[in-house]
Structure formats: C-alpha cells, structure tokens
Coordinates of C-alpha atoms in Angstrom, one line a residue:
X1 CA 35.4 -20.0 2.3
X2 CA 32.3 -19.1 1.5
X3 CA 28.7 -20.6 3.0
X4 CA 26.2 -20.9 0.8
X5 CA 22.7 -22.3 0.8
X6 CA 19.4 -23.1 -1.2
X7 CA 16.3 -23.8 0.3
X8 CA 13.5 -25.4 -1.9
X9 CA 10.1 -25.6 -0.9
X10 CA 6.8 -26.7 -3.1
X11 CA 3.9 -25.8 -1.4
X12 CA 1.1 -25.8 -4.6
X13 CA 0.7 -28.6 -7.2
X14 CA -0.9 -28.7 -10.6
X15 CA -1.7 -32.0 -10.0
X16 CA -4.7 -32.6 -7.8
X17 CA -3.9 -35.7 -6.6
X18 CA -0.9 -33.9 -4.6
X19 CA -2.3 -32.2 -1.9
X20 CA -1.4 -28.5 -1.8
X21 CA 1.7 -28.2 1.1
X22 CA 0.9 -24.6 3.0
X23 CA 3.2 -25.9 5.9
X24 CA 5.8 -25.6 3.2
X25 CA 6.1 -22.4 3.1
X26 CA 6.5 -21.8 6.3
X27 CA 8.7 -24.0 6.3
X28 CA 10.7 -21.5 3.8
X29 CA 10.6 -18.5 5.9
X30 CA 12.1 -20.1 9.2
X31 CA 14.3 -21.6 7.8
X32 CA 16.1 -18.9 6.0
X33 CA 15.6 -16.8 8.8
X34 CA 18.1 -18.5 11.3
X35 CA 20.3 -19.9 8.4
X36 CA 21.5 -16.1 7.6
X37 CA 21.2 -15.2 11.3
X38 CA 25.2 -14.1 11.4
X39 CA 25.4 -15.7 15.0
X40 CA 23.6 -18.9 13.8
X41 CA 24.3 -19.5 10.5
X42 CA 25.9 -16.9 8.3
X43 CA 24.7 -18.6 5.5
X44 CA 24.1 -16.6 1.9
X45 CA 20.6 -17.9 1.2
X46 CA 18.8 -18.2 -1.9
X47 CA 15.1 -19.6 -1.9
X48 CA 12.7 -21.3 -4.6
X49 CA 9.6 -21.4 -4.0
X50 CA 6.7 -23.0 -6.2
X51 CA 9.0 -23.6 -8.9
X52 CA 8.7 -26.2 -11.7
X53 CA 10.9 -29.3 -12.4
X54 CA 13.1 -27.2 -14.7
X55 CA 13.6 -24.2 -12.5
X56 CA 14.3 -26.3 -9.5
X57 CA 16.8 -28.6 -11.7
X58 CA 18.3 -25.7 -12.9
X59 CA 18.6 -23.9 -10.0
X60 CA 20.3 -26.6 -7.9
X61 CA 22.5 -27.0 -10.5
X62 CA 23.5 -24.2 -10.9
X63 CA 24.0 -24.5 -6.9
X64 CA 26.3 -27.6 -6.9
X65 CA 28.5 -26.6 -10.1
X66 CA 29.3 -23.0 -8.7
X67 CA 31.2 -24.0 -5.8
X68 CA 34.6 -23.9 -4.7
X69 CA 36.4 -27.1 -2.9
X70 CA 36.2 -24.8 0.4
X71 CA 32.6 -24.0 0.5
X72 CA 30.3 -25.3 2.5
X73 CA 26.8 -26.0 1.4
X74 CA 23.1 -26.7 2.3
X75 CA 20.7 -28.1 0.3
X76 CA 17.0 -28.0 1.9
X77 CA 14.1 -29.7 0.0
X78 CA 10.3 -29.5 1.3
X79 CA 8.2 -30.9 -0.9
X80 CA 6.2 -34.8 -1.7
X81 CA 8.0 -37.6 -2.0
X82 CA 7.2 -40.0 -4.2
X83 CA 8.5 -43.8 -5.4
X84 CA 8.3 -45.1 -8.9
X85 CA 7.5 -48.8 -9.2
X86 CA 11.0 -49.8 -8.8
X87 CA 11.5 -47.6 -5.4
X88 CA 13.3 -44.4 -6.2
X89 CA 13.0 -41.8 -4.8
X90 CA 11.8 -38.6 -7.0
X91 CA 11.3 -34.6 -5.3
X92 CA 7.8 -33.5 -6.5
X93 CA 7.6 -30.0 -8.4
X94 CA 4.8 -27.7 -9.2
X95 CA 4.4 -29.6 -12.7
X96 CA 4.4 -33.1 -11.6
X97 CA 2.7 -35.8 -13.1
X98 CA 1.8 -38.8 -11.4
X99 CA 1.5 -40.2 -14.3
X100 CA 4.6 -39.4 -15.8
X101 CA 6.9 -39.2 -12.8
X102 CA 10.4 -39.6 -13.5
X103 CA 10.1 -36.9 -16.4
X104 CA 8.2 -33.9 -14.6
X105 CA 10.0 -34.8 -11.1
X106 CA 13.4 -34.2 -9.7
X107 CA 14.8 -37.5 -9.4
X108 CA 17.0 -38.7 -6.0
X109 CA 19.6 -40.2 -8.5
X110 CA 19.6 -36.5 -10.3
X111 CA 21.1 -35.4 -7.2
X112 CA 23.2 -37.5 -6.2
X113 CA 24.8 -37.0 -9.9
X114 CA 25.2 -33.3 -8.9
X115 CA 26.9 -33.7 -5.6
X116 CA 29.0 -36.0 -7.6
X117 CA 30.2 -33.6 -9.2
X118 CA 30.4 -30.6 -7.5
X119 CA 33.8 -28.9 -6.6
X120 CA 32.9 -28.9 -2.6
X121 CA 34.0 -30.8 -0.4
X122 CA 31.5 -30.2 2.6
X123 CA 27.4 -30.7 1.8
X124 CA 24.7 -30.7 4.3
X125 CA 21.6 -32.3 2.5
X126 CA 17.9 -31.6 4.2
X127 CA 15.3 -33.5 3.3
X128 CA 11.8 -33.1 4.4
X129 CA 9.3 -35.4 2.2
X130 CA 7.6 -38.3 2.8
X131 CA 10.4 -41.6 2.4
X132 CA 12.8 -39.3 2.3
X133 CA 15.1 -41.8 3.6
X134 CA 14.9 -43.5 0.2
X135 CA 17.7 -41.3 -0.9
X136 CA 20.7 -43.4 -1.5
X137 CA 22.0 -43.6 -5.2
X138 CA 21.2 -47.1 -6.2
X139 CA 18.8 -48.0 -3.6
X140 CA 16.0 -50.3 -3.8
X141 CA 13.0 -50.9 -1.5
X142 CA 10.7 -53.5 -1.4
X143 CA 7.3 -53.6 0.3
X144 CA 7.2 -54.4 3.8
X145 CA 10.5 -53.1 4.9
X146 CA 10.0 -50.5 7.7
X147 CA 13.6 -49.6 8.1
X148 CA 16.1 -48.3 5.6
X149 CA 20.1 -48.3 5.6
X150 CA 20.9 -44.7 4.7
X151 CA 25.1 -45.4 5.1
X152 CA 25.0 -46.4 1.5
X153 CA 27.8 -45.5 -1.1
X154 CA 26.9 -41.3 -1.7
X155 CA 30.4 -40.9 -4.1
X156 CA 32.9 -38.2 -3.0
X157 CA 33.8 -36.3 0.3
X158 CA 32.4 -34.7 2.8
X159 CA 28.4 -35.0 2.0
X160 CA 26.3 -35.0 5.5
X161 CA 22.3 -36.2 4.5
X162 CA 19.7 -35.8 7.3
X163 CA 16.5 -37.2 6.3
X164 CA 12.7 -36.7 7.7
X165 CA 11.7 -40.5 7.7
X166 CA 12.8 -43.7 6.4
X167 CA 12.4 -45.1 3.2
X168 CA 8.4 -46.1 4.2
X169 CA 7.5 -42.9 6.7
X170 CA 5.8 -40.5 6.0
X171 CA 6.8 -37.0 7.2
X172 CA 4.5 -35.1 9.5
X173 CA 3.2 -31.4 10.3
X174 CA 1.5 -31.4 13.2
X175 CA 0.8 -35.4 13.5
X176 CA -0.9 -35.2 10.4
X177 CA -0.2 -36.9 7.3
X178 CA 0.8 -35.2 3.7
X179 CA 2.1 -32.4 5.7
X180 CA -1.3 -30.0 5.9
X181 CA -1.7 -27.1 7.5
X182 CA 0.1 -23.8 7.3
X183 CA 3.1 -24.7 10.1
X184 CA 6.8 -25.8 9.6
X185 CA 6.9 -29.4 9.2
X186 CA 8.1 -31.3 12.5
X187 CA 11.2 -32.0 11.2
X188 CA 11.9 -28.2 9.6
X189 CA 10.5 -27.2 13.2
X190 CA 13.2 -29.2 14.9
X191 CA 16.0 -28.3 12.6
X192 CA 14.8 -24.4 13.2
X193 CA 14.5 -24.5 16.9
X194 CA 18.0 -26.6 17.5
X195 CA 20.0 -23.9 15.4
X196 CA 18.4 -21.0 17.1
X197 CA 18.4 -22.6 20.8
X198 CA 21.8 -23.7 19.9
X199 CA 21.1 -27.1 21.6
X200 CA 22.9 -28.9 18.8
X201 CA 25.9 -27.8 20.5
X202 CA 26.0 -31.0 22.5
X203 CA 29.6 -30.5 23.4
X204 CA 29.3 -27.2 24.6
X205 CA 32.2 -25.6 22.2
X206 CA 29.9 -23.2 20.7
X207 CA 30.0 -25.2 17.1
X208 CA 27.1 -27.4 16.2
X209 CA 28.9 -29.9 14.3
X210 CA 26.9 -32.1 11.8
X211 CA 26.7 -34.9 13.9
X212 CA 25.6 -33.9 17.0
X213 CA 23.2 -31.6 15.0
X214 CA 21.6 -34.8 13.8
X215 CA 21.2 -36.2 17.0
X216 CA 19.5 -33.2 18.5
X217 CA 17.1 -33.0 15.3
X218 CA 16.1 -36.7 15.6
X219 CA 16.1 -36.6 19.5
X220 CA 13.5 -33.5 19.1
X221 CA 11.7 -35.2 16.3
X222 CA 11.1 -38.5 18.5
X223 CA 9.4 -36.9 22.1
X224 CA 7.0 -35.7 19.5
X225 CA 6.0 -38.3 16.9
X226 CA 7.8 -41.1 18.0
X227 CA 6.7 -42.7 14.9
X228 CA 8.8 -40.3 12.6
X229 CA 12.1 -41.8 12.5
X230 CA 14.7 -39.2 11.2
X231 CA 17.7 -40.8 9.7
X232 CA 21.4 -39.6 8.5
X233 CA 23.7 -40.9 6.2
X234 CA 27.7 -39.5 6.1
X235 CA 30.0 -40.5 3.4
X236 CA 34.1 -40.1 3.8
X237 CA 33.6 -36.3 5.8
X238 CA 36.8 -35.0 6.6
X239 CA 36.0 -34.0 10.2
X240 CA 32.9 -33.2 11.1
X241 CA 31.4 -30.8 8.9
X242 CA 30.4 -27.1 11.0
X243 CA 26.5 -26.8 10.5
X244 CA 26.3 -23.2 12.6
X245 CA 27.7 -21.4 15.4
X246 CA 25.4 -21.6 19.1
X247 CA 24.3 -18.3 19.2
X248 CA 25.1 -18.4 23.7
X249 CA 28.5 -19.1 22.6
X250 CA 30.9 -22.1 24.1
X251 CA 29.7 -23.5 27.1
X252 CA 31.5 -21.6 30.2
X253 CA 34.7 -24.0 31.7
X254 CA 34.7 -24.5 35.3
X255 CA 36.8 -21.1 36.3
X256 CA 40.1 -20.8 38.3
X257 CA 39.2 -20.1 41.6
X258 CA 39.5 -16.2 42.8
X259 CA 42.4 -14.8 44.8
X260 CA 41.2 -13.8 48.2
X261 CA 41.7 -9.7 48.7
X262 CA 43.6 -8.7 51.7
X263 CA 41.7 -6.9 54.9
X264 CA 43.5 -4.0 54.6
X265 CA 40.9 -3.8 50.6
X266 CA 38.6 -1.0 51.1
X267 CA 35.7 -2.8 49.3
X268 CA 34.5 -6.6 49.7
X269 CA 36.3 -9.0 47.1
X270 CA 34.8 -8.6 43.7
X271 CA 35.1 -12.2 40.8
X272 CA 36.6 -10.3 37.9
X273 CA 33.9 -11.3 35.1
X274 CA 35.3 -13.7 33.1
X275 CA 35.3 -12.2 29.0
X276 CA 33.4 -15.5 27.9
X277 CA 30.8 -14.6 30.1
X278 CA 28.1 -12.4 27.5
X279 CA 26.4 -10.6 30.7
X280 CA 26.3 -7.2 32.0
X281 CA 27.5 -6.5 35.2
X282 CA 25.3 -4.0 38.0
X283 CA 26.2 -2.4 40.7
X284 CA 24.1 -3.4 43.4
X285 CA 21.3 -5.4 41.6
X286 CA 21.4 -8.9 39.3
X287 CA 22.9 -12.1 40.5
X288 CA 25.7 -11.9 42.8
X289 CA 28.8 -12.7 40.0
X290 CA 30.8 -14.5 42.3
X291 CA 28.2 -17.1 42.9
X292 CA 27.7 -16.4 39.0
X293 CA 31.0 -17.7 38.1
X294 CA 31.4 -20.9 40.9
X295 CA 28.0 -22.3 39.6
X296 CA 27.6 -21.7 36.0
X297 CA 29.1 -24.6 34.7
X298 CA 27.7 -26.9 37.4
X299 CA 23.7 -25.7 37.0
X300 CA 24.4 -26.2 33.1
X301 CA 25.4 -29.5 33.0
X302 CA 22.4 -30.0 35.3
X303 CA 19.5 -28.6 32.6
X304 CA 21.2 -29.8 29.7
X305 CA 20.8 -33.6 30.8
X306 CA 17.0 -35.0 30.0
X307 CA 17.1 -37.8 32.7
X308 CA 17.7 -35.0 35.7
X309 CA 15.4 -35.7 38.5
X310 CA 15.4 -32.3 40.1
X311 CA 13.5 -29.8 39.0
X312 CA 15.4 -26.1 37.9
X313 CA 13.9 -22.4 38.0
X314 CA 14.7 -19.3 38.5
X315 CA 16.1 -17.3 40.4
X316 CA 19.4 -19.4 40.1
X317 CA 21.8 -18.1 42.4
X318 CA 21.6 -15.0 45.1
X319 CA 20.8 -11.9 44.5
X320 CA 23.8 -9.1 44.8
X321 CA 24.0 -6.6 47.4
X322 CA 24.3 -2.6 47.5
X323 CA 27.6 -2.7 47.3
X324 CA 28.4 -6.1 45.1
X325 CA 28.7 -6.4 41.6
X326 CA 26.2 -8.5 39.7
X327 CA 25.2 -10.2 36.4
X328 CA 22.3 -8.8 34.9
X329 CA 19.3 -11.7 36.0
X330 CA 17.6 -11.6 32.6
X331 CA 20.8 -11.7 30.6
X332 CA 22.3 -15.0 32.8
X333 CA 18.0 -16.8 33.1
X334 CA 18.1 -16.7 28.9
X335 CA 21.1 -18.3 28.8
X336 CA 20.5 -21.1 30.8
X337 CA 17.0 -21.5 29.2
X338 CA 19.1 -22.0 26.0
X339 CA 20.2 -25.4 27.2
X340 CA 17.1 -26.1 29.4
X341 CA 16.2 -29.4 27.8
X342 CA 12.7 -31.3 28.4
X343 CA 12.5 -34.3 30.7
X344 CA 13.2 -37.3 28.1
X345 CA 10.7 -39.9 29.5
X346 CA 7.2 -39.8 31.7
X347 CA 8.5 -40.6 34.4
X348 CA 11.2 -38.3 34.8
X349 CA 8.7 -35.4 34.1
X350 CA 6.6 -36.8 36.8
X351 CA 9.2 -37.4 39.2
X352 CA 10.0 -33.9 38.7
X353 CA 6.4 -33.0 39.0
X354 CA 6.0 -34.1 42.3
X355 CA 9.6 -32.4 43.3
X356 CA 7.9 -29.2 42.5
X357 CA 4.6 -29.8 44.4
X358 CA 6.6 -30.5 47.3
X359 CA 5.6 -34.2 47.8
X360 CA 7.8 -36.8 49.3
X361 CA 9.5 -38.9 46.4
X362 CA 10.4 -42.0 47.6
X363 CA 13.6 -44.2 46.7
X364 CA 13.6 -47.1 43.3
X365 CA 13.0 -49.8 45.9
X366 CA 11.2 -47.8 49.0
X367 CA 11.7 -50.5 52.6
X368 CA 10.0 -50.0 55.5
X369 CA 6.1 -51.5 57.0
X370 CA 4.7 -48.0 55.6
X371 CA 5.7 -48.2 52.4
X372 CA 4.8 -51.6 52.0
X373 CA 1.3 -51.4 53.3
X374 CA 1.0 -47.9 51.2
X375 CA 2.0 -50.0 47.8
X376 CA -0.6 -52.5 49.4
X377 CA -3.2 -50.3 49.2
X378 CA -2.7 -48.3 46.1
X379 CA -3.0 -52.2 44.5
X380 CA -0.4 -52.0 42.2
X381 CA -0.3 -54.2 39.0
X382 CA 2.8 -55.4 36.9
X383 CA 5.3 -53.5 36.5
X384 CA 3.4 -50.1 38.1
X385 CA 5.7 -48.5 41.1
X386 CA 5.4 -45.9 43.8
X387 CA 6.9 -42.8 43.3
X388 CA 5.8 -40.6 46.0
X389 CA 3.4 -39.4 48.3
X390 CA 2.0 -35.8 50.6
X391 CA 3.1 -35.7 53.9
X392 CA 0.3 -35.2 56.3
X393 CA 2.5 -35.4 59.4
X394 CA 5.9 -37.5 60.6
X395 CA 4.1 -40.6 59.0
X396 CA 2.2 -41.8 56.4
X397 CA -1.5 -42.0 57.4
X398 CA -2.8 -44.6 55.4
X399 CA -6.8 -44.0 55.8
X400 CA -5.6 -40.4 54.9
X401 CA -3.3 -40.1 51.7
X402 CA -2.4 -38.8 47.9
X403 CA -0.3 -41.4 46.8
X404 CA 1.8 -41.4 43.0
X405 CA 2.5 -44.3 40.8
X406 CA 4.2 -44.2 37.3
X407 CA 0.6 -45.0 36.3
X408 CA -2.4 -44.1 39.0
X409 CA -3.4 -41.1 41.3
X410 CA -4.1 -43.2 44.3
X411 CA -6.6 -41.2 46.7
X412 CA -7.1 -43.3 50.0
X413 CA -9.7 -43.1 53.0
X414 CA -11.2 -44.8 55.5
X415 CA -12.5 -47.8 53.9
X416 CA -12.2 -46.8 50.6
X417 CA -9.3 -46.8 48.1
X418 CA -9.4 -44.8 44.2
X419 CA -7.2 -45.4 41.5
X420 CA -7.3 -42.7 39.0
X421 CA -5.4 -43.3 35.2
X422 CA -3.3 -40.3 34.3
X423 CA -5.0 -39.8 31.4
X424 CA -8.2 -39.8 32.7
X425 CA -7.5 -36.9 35.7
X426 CA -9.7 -34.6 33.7
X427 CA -13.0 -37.0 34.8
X428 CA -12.0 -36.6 38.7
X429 CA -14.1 -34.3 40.5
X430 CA -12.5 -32.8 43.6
X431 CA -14.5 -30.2 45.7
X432 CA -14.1 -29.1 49.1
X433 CA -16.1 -27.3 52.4
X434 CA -14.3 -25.3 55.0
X435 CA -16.5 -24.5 58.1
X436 CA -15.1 -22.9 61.2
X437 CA -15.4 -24.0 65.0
X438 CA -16.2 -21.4 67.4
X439 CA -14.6 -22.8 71.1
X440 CA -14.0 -21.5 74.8
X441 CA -12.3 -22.7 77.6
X442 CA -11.3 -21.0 80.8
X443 CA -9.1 -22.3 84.0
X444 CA -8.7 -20.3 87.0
X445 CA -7.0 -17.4 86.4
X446 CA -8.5 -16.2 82.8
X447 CA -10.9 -17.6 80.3
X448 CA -9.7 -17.6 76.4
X449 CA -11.1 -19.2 73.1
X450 CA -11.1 -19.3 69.2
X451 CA -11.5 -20.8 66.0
X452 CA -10.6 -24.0 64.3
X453 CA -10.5 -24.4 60.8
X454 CA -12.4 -27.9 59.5
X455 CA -11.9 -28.8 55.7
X456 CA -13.4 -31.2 54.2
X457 CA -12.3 -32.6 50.8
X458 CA -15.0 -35.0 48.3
X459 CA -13.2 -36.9 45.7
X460 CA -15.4 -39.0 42.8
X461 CA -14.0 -40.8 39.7
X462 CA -17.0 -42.8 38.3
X463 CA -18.6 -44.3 40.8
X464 CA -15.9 -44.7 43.7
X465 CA -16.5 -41.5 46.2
X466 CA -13.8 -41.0 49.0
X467 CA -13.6 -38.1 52.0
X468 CA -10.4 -36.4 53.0
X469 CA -10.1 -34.5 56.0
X470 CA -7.6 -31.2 55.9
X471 CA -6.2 -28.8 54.0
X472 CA -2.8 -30.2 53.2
X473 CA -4.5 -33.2 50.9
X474 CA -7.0 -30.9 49.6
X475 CA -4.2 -28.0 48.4
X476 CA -2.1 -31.4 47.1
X477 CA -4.7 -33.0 44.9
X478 CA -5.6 -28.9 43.4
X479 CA -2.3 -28.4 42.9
X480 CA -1.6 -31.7 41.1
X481 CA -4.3 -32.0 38.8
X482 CA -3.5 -28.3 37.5
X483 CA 0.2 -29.3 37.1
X484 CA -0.2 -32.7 35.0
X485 CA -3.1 -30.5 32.9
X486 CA -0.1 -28.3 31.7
X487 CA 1.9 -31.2 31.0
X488 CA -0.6 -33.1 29.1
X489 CA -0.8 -30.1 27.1
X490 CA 3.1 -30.3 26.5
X491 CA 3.2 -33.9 25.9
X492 CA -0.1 -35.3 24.8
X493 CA 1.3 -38.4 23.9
X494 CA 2.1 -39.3 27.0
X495 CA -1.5 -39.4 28.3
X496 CA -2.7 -41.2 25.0

C-alpha cells in the first residue's frame, strides 16, 4: 500500500483583484515537511506551486487516476476560494479570471468527479480557502446562511474532507483576512503542529486516525480565532482512515506492578524498563525509573486533559540516586510536553495561574463569614465569582488583601476598595518603599536589638489610590501582573 500525497498551494495571481497569498507558501514547505517525516507521515510528496488552472487540473488528475484501491491519499489545496452566482465553489489558479471563473478556475464539482473515479478507497481532502466548506458536489448556498452541512452525498468509499471554514468564512493567517502575510495559514498551522506534536492521537494508540485528527485541528483552530469554524465531511469510510503515526509512539499502559527482590539481592530493586518506553536509562542520574514507570500513565492523562485545574512542570518525578537506574530527564520532559495541552477556557488558565503563584484558590461555592464579606467587598456583579485570594496570615485580613475574580483584580485597604479589569492590568501602577527600623531593648541581665523590615506598597488604577502594608501583598501583586502579561500574550483574545 502505498501513501501518496499532493500538496497545492497558489500564492501569486495574474489577476489583481486576488491578492497575492505569501502565507501560502509557507504553507507548502511545512506541510510537506512533516507529511514525509517517516515517523509522522511517510507520505511520498509531490508539490505544485504557482501553477495554472491546467497544470493544477492535470496534475491532480493525474493524482486521483494513478492509484491503486489500497492507497491512501492526500489532497492539500491552499489557495482563494471563490463562489459563482449560483454558489459553487471554484479553487483559484495563477490564471484566474474573475471574470471568467468557472473556465480559468478548478472547479469543486471537478473534484469531486475525480475522487469519483479514482481507484482508492481511502482520501484525506485539505482544504484551506476562504468557504471552503462549500465543497459538497451539488451544493447550493444562499446569502445569509452562516452554517453549512458538509455530510452531503461525496459518491464512493472512504473520502475524509477537512475544511478551513464554512461555506460563508473566510480562512485566516494570522487574524487577518485574504490570508496575508508570509506565515502558514491557521488552519495549515494547526494541521502541521497536531501531526508533529502527535496530539491527534487522542486515544493514545500511537495512530492519528482521521477523526480524531479533525477534532484536534478544529479544537486548535477555535482557542485562536474562534470565528474560524473548521468543518469535516466523511462519506461511507471503512474504518477510520490512518492520517499519520504520533511520532512519541502509543501512549504508555498502566504497567504490571514489579516483583519485590529478595534481601539476600546485592543491589536495591531495579523496574526493568519497559521496551515501549523510548528513554535512555543512567546510572546514577535522570529520573528515578521506578517512579518513571508507576506515574507515567497517570501524569499523562493529567496534561492531556484541557479542563485540568492543577498546574504541571518539571521536574516530574524524583531524581535517581548514585546507585539507581534512571530515565534520561530530557528524553521523559519532551515526551510529556508532547501531550501538554493548553488550558481550554479563561478560567481554567487562571485558576491555574493562581495555583502557580501560590494563592489560596477557593472552592465553586466558598461558605464561611470571611468569604462572604471578602465577595462583599470585591462588589461583585452578575455572574462574576471569587476564585482566590494571598494569604497574609491564618485569616483573611480584609482592610489588607489581593483578591481574584473570573473578571477583576480586587486590591483592598483600609477604606478603600479597587477593581481592576483583566484586560486593563497593563494601566495599574504598583510601586513600593522598603525602610528599615533600627530598635533596642535590654532587661536585666543583657541588652540586645535590631532591624525591622517596613514595606510599603502604592497601588493606582485611574483615579482610585490604595496602600498595602508588607511584603507578601507587594511580591503577590508583582508576581501576578507579570504572569497574566505572559498569558495575554498567549491568548490575546481572552483579554479583548
């Protein structure tokens, strides 16, 4: 059986009313890079790029009619997308016309004709163009629909489609529209980085099936432009059709547990590496392996789910002794940042957030008088909750408190109370004063003294201006502000 597959990618056009694509080409080059990566994708890879409508017809032609039943292929278009005035869908070209679309384009219908007809029985179909979800043979769309049914009738066996957008998207590089600049598309960019993480492999066999492959494209697709809706149509597949191979291999089982060694054994007892394991075992350094091989599984399942609430970093597990065996500690820290998936929702991310500043996270529903009169005066509105606060001591001291809601930095002193947005933390001003008190004392027998440490913390946001008092608030509010500025970065549309 052979894997075969064709990426096409037009990144210049003759005509000038289609903006010139330099994202495509980029586009191109990843791409092919990971499909004939033999751990990833193994795929034999051919590439046109900047062709014209004949060359591309021909050439996917040519594709489709020289397979055999077995073969599995992949079809990859990055190019416009363009409707005619009775809503199919046509792939632009170099040559296309606006004017004369349906001859000097390659039409949706064209291709479905050739999948028709092709001897496979196993297509993966790619398609990264503005209404890309527009391709289903005989399908009609009429202004104002926003969504598109892509389970339409596709003819034969075993053809997979994974679309960009639906039928009225557009597809976007870099939240931009008509795909400018010269990056891999989001979608291409999500398709790349899910074969060569090997997150795709959802259920952990070390096969990225088509479906699950879909669902780790769109999920990818959607925490960064939510208004990208990637869509997949599947028409009588026999199974589910084997996209690539996850490069970390099959997700480790839980492992038998180890036969003690006897007291008479010369050396302490010793896991015997499992063979699925890919790391190299040290003598006397790296991660102690039987820790290695009773926590594996466990910590994995933990990263790989997006609504976990506790936050995970190296080092992972202890460290092995002189005279233990271990797993090398760069080897088994890649492999677990293979499935190391981002927090799915704000919140989540903040809750972990706070988990890592050391702040006291408090329950759904907190009870208690504290809690209560802390919600109180952090004034929240609607639907806004409290989801932690710094500890200054056994209690909460509420004329002295950092506070967290899934909306507000609440600051609170004596007699005054600040509610800061998260996405305006960049306009509050924190600045703080440490002066030292010099003291004596003496009793009877001896006299003594020494210094006391005074900090004094100024916070403004607008006009509001409140005064904190020691170092555990100040260090807190630093240490926050500096961690939600790395994650705006990551997720700026969280704080739009």
């Amino acid at each position: 059986m052979a894997r075969r597959a064709l990426v096409v990618t037009t990144s210049r056009y003759d005509d000038v009313r289609l903006a010139h694509l330099p994202g495509a080409d980029a586009d191109a080059v990843a791409l092919s890079e990971v499909l004939r990566d033999e751990t990833i994708g193994g795929f034999e890879v051919d590439v046109l790029r900047d062709r014209t409508r004949d060359e591309v017809a021909r050439g996917v032609q040519r594709f489709f009619t020289g397979a055999a039943p077995e073969d599995l292929l992949l079809l990859h278009l990055s190019c416009h997308g363009r409707k005619d005035s009775r809503g199919r869908l046509h792939f632009a070209t170099r040559d296309t016309e606006l004017d004369v679309l349906t001859a000097s384009s390659v039409g949706a219908d064209f291709l479905n004709d050739l999948m028709d007809e092709s001897q496979s029985q196993q297509i993966v179909l790619l398609l990264d163009c503005c209404y890309s979800g527009a391709f289903v043979r005989g399908m009609r769309t009429r202004a104002g629909e926003h969504t598109v049914d892509v389970a339409g009738n596709l003819g034969g066996r075993g053809r997979f489609i994974i679309t960009s957008s639906t039928s009225l998207q557009y597809s976007y590089e870099d939240g931009e529209r008509s795909r400018e600049g010269a990056k891999p598309s989001v979608f291409t960019s999500a398709v790349v980085q899910s074969l060569r993480d090997g997150t795709g492999d959802r259920d952990g066999d070390g096969r990225v099936g088509a479906e699950e492959f879909y669902r780790d494209v769109a999920d990818r697709v959607g925490r960064i432009l939510p208004a990208q809706t990637p869509t997949r149509s599947v028409n009588s597949a026999v199974g589910d059709l084997l996209v690539a191979f996850n490069p970390a291999g099959p997700r480790p089982s839980r492992p038998a547990p180890v036969a003690s060694v006897g007291a008479t054994a010369a050396a302490p007892a010793v896991a015997t590496p499992p063979p699925k394991y890919p790391f190299t075992p040290l003598k006397g350094s790296g991660y102690d392996i039987e820790h290695v091989v009773a926590g594996l599984d466990r910590l994995i399942e933990m990263v790989s789910d997006p609504g976990r609430t506790t936050p995970v970093r190296p080092p992972h597990f202890s460290m092995a002794s002189d005279k233990r065996m271990g797993y090398d500690k760069d080897q088994v820290d890649a492999h677990i940042e293979r499935h190391l998936v981002e927090p799915a929702h704000f919140e989540i991310a903040l809750t972990l957030l706070l988990r890592e500043q050391e702040a006291v996270v408090v329950p759904y529903s907190p009870t208690g008088r504290k809690m209560a009169q802390l919600r109180e005066r952090c004034q929240l509105v609607g639907w806004e909750r409290l989801l932690g606060h710094v500890r200054t001591g056994r209690s909460v001291d509420l004329n002295q408190a950092v506070a967290f809601t899934t909306t507000h930095l609440c600051v609170l002193a004596t007699g005054t109370s600040i509610r800061v947005p998260y996405r305006e933390l960049p306009e509050l001003e924190v600045s703080s004063k440490t002066e030292w008190e010099r003291w004596s004392d003496s009793n009877d027998q001896a006299g003594f003294g020494g210094e006391t440490q005074h900090v004094t913390t100024t916070v403004r946001f607008g006009h509001a201006t409140a005064v904190l008092f020691g170092s555990v608030l100040e260090t807190a509010l630093t240490s926050f502000v500096e961690a939600m500025t790395d994650l705006r970065k990551r997720h700026p549309d969280w704080f739009a």
